[in-house]
Amino acid sequence: MKYPIGIQSFEKIRQDGYVYVDKTDLVYKLAQGSVYFLARPRRFGKSLLVDTLRCYFEGRRDLFEGLKMMDLEQEWVKHPVVSFDFNGIEPRFENGLRANIAATIQKVERQYGIAPMVLDGGIDVADMVSLRFKNLIEELHEKTGQRVVVLIDEYDKPLLDLLETDNSAGEQQLIANRELLKTFFSTFKAADNHLRFVLLTGITKFSQVSMFSGFNQPDDISIDNRFDTLLGITEQELHTVFAEGIAELADMLGESEDEAKEQLKRRYDGYHFSKRLVDVYNPFSILNTFAKLDMKDYWFASGTPSYMVRLLSKSQEEVMTYTGRYYAEQMFVDYKADTEMPLPMFFQSGYLTIKAVNREFNTYLLDYPNVEVKQGMIALLANKYLQPKEDAPSWVNEVVFALRDGDTDLVRRLFTAFLAETPYSMRPKKETELYFHYTFYLLLRLISCYTVYTEKQLSEGRADCIIETPRYVYVFEFKLDGTAAEALKQINDRGYARAYEADSRPKYKIGATFSSKTGTIEEWETEN
């Protein structure tokens, strides 16, 4: 099978025999509407969707032979299509966005033989893209007799690339791009009678900049039961369309097909884009896995977007503090460009997803979608917080062996030494117990070969950390500038180890304190 990795052309996929997951029934359903907005994480197929819609509205019936669309569409009316792609705009180029819009308009003008609009007196308004765009839409409708389709891919890229810049020039360009987009989008309201269909795609839905206020609000289908599987791969699609790939992968791994499916599910599944909670697999990682017959973190390794790196560096909260909690929809759907509340960006960028719905209160449980994202985020945060040293791999091995052998004193010495070498500049100015708890958790997650729970909910409270190895169970409680005896007493008083009473493995209860002065472990008491 040929896998279309990085290919965004519907025509190329269909003509060159690449594997294609047939979503054209949903494309047809979408095309019956008017004005839409769709947010999805990067590399989820937004550009391919835009190009598929372009081919459909241009009447390219030949490309849809054998697909679901052929049972639905009977007329194949050809509409004029204006398709904007903001992916390639250079954010540092002062007029990059304006030049991109103008170039697209000019291309369509030439294609249909439409003269650029001029004001009375012969003044060229090439720079006034909104007026020129409105004129183009009207002329296309009059010239073809069909209303116009407008497709805008990655509308928010000219903004995301400039978010949280550290220089005034970048901030000024961000403001300029916002204003230009707001004026540009106002064209849709003025030209409403001439429009057949409009789709804007992106990663985020900006709320506070009011870019959409100039025209009728688009129908936001980002969390919509009708279109939750429009992008990505469902489990049914995985098991049918990619049956050959699953068989080849299982053979390469020396496992059964059911075992290979389970690995794929744990690693790449788990995205949900509506209350229906239909599982969606990450398409980029799935395609790469079958093409290379190797399971790696392809989506996460393809690069954390620069805006996310800046957000993580400036935010006072980490993504892990938002996991495993219920939120009202408005708290994570509209991005407010606010480092104090980065939850919407974490969700919209694909680092968190919906895991459950409380229908009584209409709230959503957000958490990591799968193992790929969870491990990637932990590694990213560990590098930020801990700046692992060159000898970190040997340190990890020593901790693994110490936990395996039940050597709690060696575990104490290893963690104390590691934390003592963490640069003072990496610690927050106002250190908290949460920071040290969080740091310890990241260190444990670097080990990764054992089961690690943080803030595990038990009958009488939450244990700070529990580690399960094949031979031992470790229950930790942390205190900042307190005493290890107090921490150990809390474990016993609240019965944190009670859930393991029937477990035959030896249990170690460990109370540990961190010093805000030294930045490392001060006291450590163990009870078994």
PDB file of N, CA, C and O in Angstrom, residues 61 111 193 378 427 487:
ATOM      1  N   ARG A  61     -15.825  15.326 -10.925  1.00  0.00           N
ATOM      2  CA  ARG A  61     -16.494  14.050 -10.696  1.00  0.00           C
ATOM      3  C   ARG A  61     -15.545  12.868 -10.870  1.00  0.00           C
ATOM      4  O   ARG A  61     -15.645  11.861 -10.158  1.00  0.00           O
ATOM      5  N   GLN A 111      -7.320  34.044 -13.916  1.00  0.00           N
ATOM      6  CA  GLN A 111      -7.950  32.798 -14.357  1.00  0.00           C
ATOM      7  C   GLN A 111      -9.288  33.056 -15.040  1.00  0.00           C
ATOM      8  O   GLN A 111      -9.624  32.420 -16.048  1.00  0.00           O
ATOM      9  N   ASN A 193     -24.849  37.459  -0.562  1.00  0.00           N
ATOM     10  CA  ASN A 193     -25.740  37.007  -1.640  1.00  0.00           C
ATOM     11  C   ASN A 193     -24.998  36.306  -2.774  1.00  0.00           C
ATOM     12  O   ASN A 193     -25.612  35.627  -3.609  1.00  0.00           O
ATOM     13  N   ILE A 378       5.569  14.726  28.916  1.00  0.00           N
ATOM     14  CA  ILE A 378       6.400  14.516  30.103  1.00  0.00           C
ATOM     15  C   ILE A 378       7.869  14.753  29.779  1.00  0.00           C
ATOM     16  O   ILE A 378       8.597  15.408  30.534  1.00  0.00           O
ATOM     17  N   ARG A 427      14.250  27.011  39.409  1.00  0.00           N
ATOM     18  CA  ARG A 427      13.200  26.911  40.417  1.00  0.00           C
ATOM     19  C   ARG A 427      12.391  28.191  40.455  1.00  0.00           C
ATOM     20  O   ARG A 427      12.918  29.274  40.235  1.00  0.00           O
ATOM     21  N   ALA A 487       4.552  13.635  57.102  1.00  0.00           N
ATOM     22  CA  ALA A 487       4.158  13.049  55.814  1.00  0.00           C
ATOM     23  C   ALA A 487       3.805  11.571  55.983  1.00  0.00           C
ATOM     24  O   ALA A 487       2.810  11.081  55.436  1.00  0.00           O
TER      25      ALA A 487
END
